[in-house]
N, CA, C and O atoms as a DFTB+ gen file, in Angstrom:
372 C
 N C O
     1  1     131.373      73.221      79.106
     2  2     130.300      72.270      78.992
     3  2     129.199      72.809      78.062
     4  3     128.793      72.121      77.125
     5  1     128.725      74.012      78.311
     6  2     127.699      74.622      77.458
     7  2     128.354      75.645      76.543
     8  3     129.335      76.290      76.914
     9  1     127.804      75.786      75.351
    10  2     128.267      76.806      74.409
    11  2     127.070      77.620      73.950
    12  3     125.956      77.102      73.862
    13  1     127.301      78.898      73.656
    14  2     126.226      79.756      73.163
    15  2     125.604      79.148      71.905
    16  3     126.305      78.622      71.040
    17  1     124.269      79.232      71.823
    18  2     123.541      78.738      70.651
    19  2     122.745      79.886      70.058
    20  3     122.226      80.734      70.784
    21  1     122.654      79.907      68.755
    22  2     121.802      80.887      68.086
    23  2     120.488      80.195      67.746
    24  3     120.464      79.177      67.054
    25  1     119.400      80.766      68.245
    26  2     118.068      80.228      68.006
    27  2     117.246      81.246      67.229
    28  3     117.591      82.427      67.191
    29  1     116.157      80.792      66.607
    30  2     115.275      81.680      65.856
    31  2     113.974      81.835      66.637
    32  3     113.356      80.846      67.031
    33  1     113.561      83.088      66.857
    34  2     112.337      83.394      67.590
    35  2     111.132      82.971      66.753
    36  3     111.026      83.321      65.578
    37  1     110.221      82.210      67.376
    38  2     109.041      81.758      66.632
    39  2     108.010      82.866      66.470
    40  3     107.083      82.747      65.669
    41  1     108.174      83.952      67.239
    42  2     107.234      85.076      67.173
    43  2     107.610      86.052      66.052
    44  3     106.807      86.333      65.163
    45  1     108.853      86.565      66.112
    46  2     109.261      87.604      65.153
    47  2     110.251      87.112      64.097
    48  3     110.521      87.820      63.127
    49  1     110.793      85.909      64.277
    50  2     111.721      85.349      63.301
    51  2     113.157      85.807      63.447
    52  3     114.015      85.393      62.667
    53  1     113.443      86.656      64.429
    54  2     114.803      87.162      64.628
    55  2     115.678      86.096      65.289
    56  3     115.195      85.264      66.057
    57  1     116.959      86.139      64.978
    58  2     117.914      85.264      65.649
    59  2     118.239      85.855      67.010
    60  3     118.357      87.071      67.156
    61  1     118.383      84.976      68.019
    62  2     118.813      85.418      69.341
    63  2     119.734      84.368      69.929
    64  3     119.694      83.201      69.538
    65  1     120.564      84.791      70.874
    66  2     121.556      83.902      71.462
    67  2     121.024      83.312      72.760
    68  3     120.579      84.039      73.649
    69  1     121.073      82.008      72.860
    70  2     120.769      81.261      74.087
    71  2     122.131      80.986      74.707
    72  3     122.810      80.028      74.339
    73  1     122.527      81.842      75.660
    74  2     123.894      81.814      76.185
    75  2     124.175      80.558      77.003
    76  3     123.258      79.869      77.450
    77  1     125.448      80.282      77.187
    78  2     125.868      79.140      77.994
    79  2     125.338      79.286      79.423
    80  3     124.912      78.306      80.034
    81  1     125.366      80.503      79.946
    82  2     124.854      80.757      81.296
    83  2     123.364      80.483      81.397
    84  3     122.896      79.916      82.384
    85  1     122.620      80.888      80.375
    86  2     121.173      80.615      80.366
    87  2     120.914      79.119      80.267
    88  3     120.003      78.599      80.911
    89  1     121.711      78.429      79.465
    90  2     121.552      76.979      79.332
    91  2     121.811      76.282      80.664
    92  3     121.102      75.348      81.037
    93  1     122.834      76.747      81.372
    94  2     123.155      76.180      82.686
    95  2     121.998      76.422      83.664
    96  3     121.616      75.526      84.417
    97  1     121.451      77.631      83.643
    98  2     120.314      77.970      84.496
    99  2     119.135      77.051      84.187
   100  3     118.514      76.511      85.103
   101  1     118.818      76.868      82.893
   102  2     117.713      75.994      82.485
   103  2     117.946      74.577      83.016
   104  3     117.021      73.939      83.518
   105  1     119.189      74.088      82.902
   106  2     119.506      72.731      83.359
   107  2     119.337      72.617      84.875
   108  3     118.796      71.626      85.365
   109  1     119.800      73.632      85.623
   110  2     119.667      73.621      87.082
   111  2     118.209      73.589      87.513
   112  3     117.862      72.933      88.495
   113  1     117.350      74.301      86.775
   114  2     115.923      74.366      87.100
   115  2     115.153      73.155      86.572
   116  3     113.975      72.982      86.884
   117  1     115.818      72.322      85.773
   118  2     115.168      71.133      85.232
   119  2     114.288      71.409      84.025
   120  3     113.445      70.584      83.671
   121  1     114.476      72.565      83.386
   122  2     113.690      72.885      82.192
   123  2     114.156      71.993      81.041
   124  3     115.355      71.846      80.801
   125  1     113.203      71.408      80.341
   126  2     113.506      70.477      79.255
   127  2     113.637      71.178      77.901
   128  3     114.426      70.753      77.056
   129  1     112.874      72.240      77.694
   130  2     112.802      72.891      76.382
   131  2     113.637      74.168      76.329
   132  3     113.767      74.892      77.315
   133  1     114.192      74.417      75.156
   134  2     114.910      75.670      74.929
   135  2     113.880      76.786      74.746
   136  3     112.733      76.513      74.392
   137  1     114.280      78.048      74.987
   138  2     113.335      79.144      74.758
   139  2     112.979      79.229      73.275
   140  3     113.810      78.963      72.407
   141  1     111.742      79.599      73.004
   142  2     111.292      79.697      71.614
   143  2     111.135      81.136      71.154
   144  3     110.958      81.395      69.964
   145  1     111.201      82.086      72.106
   146  2     111.028      83.501      71.771
   147  2     112.234      84.303      72.258
   148  3     112.859      83.958      73.260
   149  1     112.550      85.372      71.537
   150  2     113.624      86.276      71.952
   151  2     113.164      87.053      73.195
   152  3     111.982      87.032      73.540
   153  1     114.078      87.721      73.847
   154  2     113.769      88.443      75.084
   155  2     112.666      89.488      74.871
   156  3     111.757      89.606      75.694
   157  1     112.743      90.243      73.775
   158  2     111.725      91.270      73.514
   159  2     110.339      90.657      73.364
   160  3     109.368      91.181      73.910
   161  1     110.238      89.556      72.631
   162  2     108.934      88.911      72.440
   163  2     108.429      88.276      73.732
   164  3     107.227      88.288      73.994
   165  1     109.337      87.718      74.550
   166  2     108.919      87.164      75.849
   167  2     108.373      88.267      76.733
   168  3     107.331      88.095      77.366
   169  1     109.071      89.410      76.786
   170  2     108.606      90.529      77.610
   171  2     107.274      91.078      77.110
   172  3     106.390      91.384      77.911
   173  1     107.124      91.203      75.798
   174  2     105.875      91.711      75.228
   175  2     104.725      90.766      75.561
   176  3     103.618      91.211      75.865
   177  1     104.985      89.486      75.504
   178  2     103.952      88.486      75.813
   179  2     103.546      88.551      77.285
   180  3     102.363      88.462      77.613
   181  1     104.539      88.706      78.171
   182  2     104.251      88.833      79.609
   183  2     103.423      90.081      79.892
   184  3     102.433      90.027      80.622
   185  1     103.833      91.200      79.311
   186  2     103.151      92.470      79.563
   187  2     101.754      92.519      78.959
   188  3     100.882      93.219      79.474
   189  1     101.534      91.785      77.876
   190  2     100.217      91.769      77.246
   191  2      99.188      91.097      78.150
   192  3      97.999      91.409      78.083
   193  1      99.645      90.179      78.993
   194  2      98.739      89.453      79.892
   195  2      98.316      90.317      81.081
   196  3      97.297      90.047      81.718
   197  1      99.092      91.343      81.374
   198  2      98.781      92.226      82.498
   199  2      97.879      93.364      82.034
   200  3      98.128      93.982      80.999
   201  1      96.840      93.634      82.800
   202  2      96.011      94.783      82.428
   203  2      96.775      96.088      82.676
   204  3      97.600      96.169      83.586
   205  1      96.495      97.093      81.868
   206  2      97.142      98.390      82.051
   207  2      96.696      98.961      83.406
   208  3      95.520      98.894      83.763
   209  1      97.639      99.512      84.136
   210  2      97.343     100.046      85.456
   211  2      96.662     101.403      85.327
   212  3      97.129     102.281      84.602
   213  1      95.568     101.557      86.031
   214  2      94.820     102.813      85.975
   215  2      95.619     103.919      86.667
   216  3      96.228     103.692      87.712
   217  1      95.613     105.102      86.083
   218  2      96.319     106.252      86.642
   219  2      95.294     107.303      87.056
   220  3      94.226     107.423      86.456
   221  1      95.642     108.055      88.085
   222  2      94.773     109.110      88.586
   223  2      95.533     110.429      88.582
   224  3      96.757     110.449      88.718
   225  1      94.807     111.526      88.427
   226  2      95.415     112.851      88.426
   227  2      95.243     113.473      89.799
   228  3      94.175     113.384      90.405
   229  1      96.310     114.106      90.287
   230  2      96.283     114.788      91.583
   231  2      97.169     116.017      91.494
   232  3      97.938     116.168      90.545
   233  1      97.062     116.886      92.470
   234  2      97.910     118.080      92.556
   235  2      98.964     117.834      93.622
   236  3      98.650     117.458      94.751
   237  1     100.233     118.053      93.244
   238  2     101.349     117.843      94.165
   239  2     101.225     118.789      95.354
   240  3     101.049     119.994      95.176
   241  1     101.316     118.244      96.564
   242  2     101.188     119.036      97.790
   243  2     102.408     119.923      98.023
   244  3     102.348     120.847      98.834
   245  1     103.500     119.662      97.335
   246  2     104.725     120.425      97.557
   247  2     104.908     121.555      96.540
   248  3     105.192     122.693      96.915
   249  1     104.744     121.235      95.242
   250  2     105.017     122.252      94.214
   251  2     103.758     122.727      93.493
   252  3     103.809     123.719      92.766
   253  1     102.639     122.049      93.676
   254  2     101.385     122.458      93.058
   255  2     101.191     122.009      91.625
   256  3     100.189     122.353      90.996
   257  1     102.138     121.241      91.098
   258  2     102.023     120.751      89.720
   259  2     101.041     119.588      89.659
   260  3     100.795     118.908      90.655
   261  1     100.489     119.375      88.471
   262  2      99.609     118.234      88.276
   263  2     100.459     116.973      88.207
   264  3     101.488     116.949      87.531
   265  1     100.031     115.929      88.902
   266  2     100.788     114.678      88.936
   267  2      99.876     113.519      88.555
   268  3      98.682     113.533      88.853
   269  1     100.442     112.525      87.901
   270  2      99.724     111.300      87.562
   271  2     100.238     110.214      88.493
   272  3     101.437     109.939      88.531
   273  1      99.326     109.592      89.250
   274  2      99.723     108.597      90.247
   275  2      98.972     107.284      90.007
   276  3      97.866     107.295      89.467
   277  1      99.575     106.137      90.410
   278  2      98.949     104.833      90.163
   279  2      97.957     104.412      91.252
   280  3      97.613     103.234      91.341
   281  1      97.496     105.343      92.071
   282  2      96.536     105.039      93.132
   283  2      95.512     106.155      93.218
   284  3      95.771     107.277      92.783
   285  1      94.361     105.854      93.773
   286  2      93.326     106.869      93.910
   287  2      93.656     107.721      95.133
   288  3      93.694     107.202      96.248
   289  1      93.898     109.023      94.946
   290  2      94.239     109.885      96.079
   291  2      93.122     109.907      97.133
   292  3      91.936     109.945      96.807
   293  1      93.534     109.880      98.384
   294  2      92.598     109.913      99.499
   295  2      92.498     111.334     100.026
   296  3      93.506     112.021     100.183
   297  1      91.282     111.766     100.295
   298  2      91.041     113.113     100.835
   299  2      91.830     113.286     102.136
   300  3      91.795     112.419     103.010
   301  1      92.544     114.415     102.256
   302  2      93.286     114.718     103.466
   303  2      94.691     114.142     103.510
   304  3      95.423     114.385     104.469
   305  1      95.085     113.383     102.493
   306  2      96.437     112.811     102.441
   307  2      97.214     113.486     101.324
   308  3      96.710     113.633     100.210
   309  1      98.441     113.896     101.622
   310  2      99.267     114.577     100.623
   311  2      99.708     113.621      99.523
   312  3     100.015     112.455      99.769
   313  1      99.730     114.147      98.304
   314  2     100.209     113.419      97.133
   315  2     101.304     114.272      96.517
   316  3     101.184     115.495      96.443
   317  1     102.379     113.614      96.072
   318  2     103.518     114.332      95.506
   319  2     103.790     113.864      94.085
   320  3     103.564     112.703      93.744
   321  1     104.282     114.792      93.255
   322  2     104.704     114.418      91.908
   323  2     105.995     113.599      92.038
   324  3     106.610     113.569      93.104
   325  1     106.395     112.947      90.962
   326  2     107.590     112.101      91.004
   327  2     108.831     112.875      91.451
   328  3     109.617     112.391      92.267
   329  1     108.995     114.075      90.910
   330  2     110.181     114.873      91.212
   331  2     110.243     115.256      92.698
   332  3     111.290     115.115      93.329
   333  1     109.130     115.738      93.252
   334  2     109.103     116.122      94.670
   335  2     109.254     114.904      95.574
   336  3     109.894     114.977      96.623
   337  1     108.666     113.788      95.164
   338  2     108.779     112.567      95.954
   339  2     110.239     112.134      96.034
   340  3     110.716     111.763      97.107
   341  1     110.953     112.178      94.912
   342  2     112.373     111.817      94.892
   343  2     113.184     112.767      95.779
   344  3     114.042     112.323      96.542
   345  1     112.913     114.070      95.679
   346  2     113.629     115.059      96.494
   347  2     113.407     114.782      97.986
   348  3     114.352     114.817      98.774
   349  1     112.167     114.511      98.367
   350  2     111.854     114.253      99.771
   351  2     112.557     112.982     100.251
   352  3     113.043     112.922     101.380
   353  1     112.606     111.990      99.401
   354  2     113.269     110.728      99.742
   355  2     114.762     110.966      99.978
   356  3     115.332     110.436     100.932
   357  1     115.400     111.768      99.105
   358  2     116.824     112.096      99.240
   359  2     117.093     112.883     100.510
   360  3     118.099     112.658     101.182
   361  1     116.186     113.819     100.846
   362  2     116.353     114.625     102.040
   363  2     116.279     113.801     103.323
   364  3     116.919     114.139     104.319
   365  1     115.502     112.727     103.299
   366  2     115.304     111.886     104.474
   367  2     116.352     110.781     104.632
   368  3     116.342     110.056     105.627
   369  1     117.236     110.652     103.673
   370  2     118.266     109.602     103.752
   371  2     119.392     109.986     104.657
   372  3     120.335     109.214     104.831
């Protein structure tokens, strides 16, 4: 019923494929218009609308390395670097 279509991105001018599966999805959702931007330009546009997340510096309670975290560390609560956090998560599984 649907066939892949090649469309041109209105943002960067690159050709991109509007797949049969995507067309079916659009039809199921009742979308009337075809996409006008390629995936990269759609993602860039979405991310541009979001403010950059503030990062905070803390010292890892396990290894003592400096860690960058997306939350403000609270006094008296342990903070872990990404590597130690992953190790602890694996140990608890």
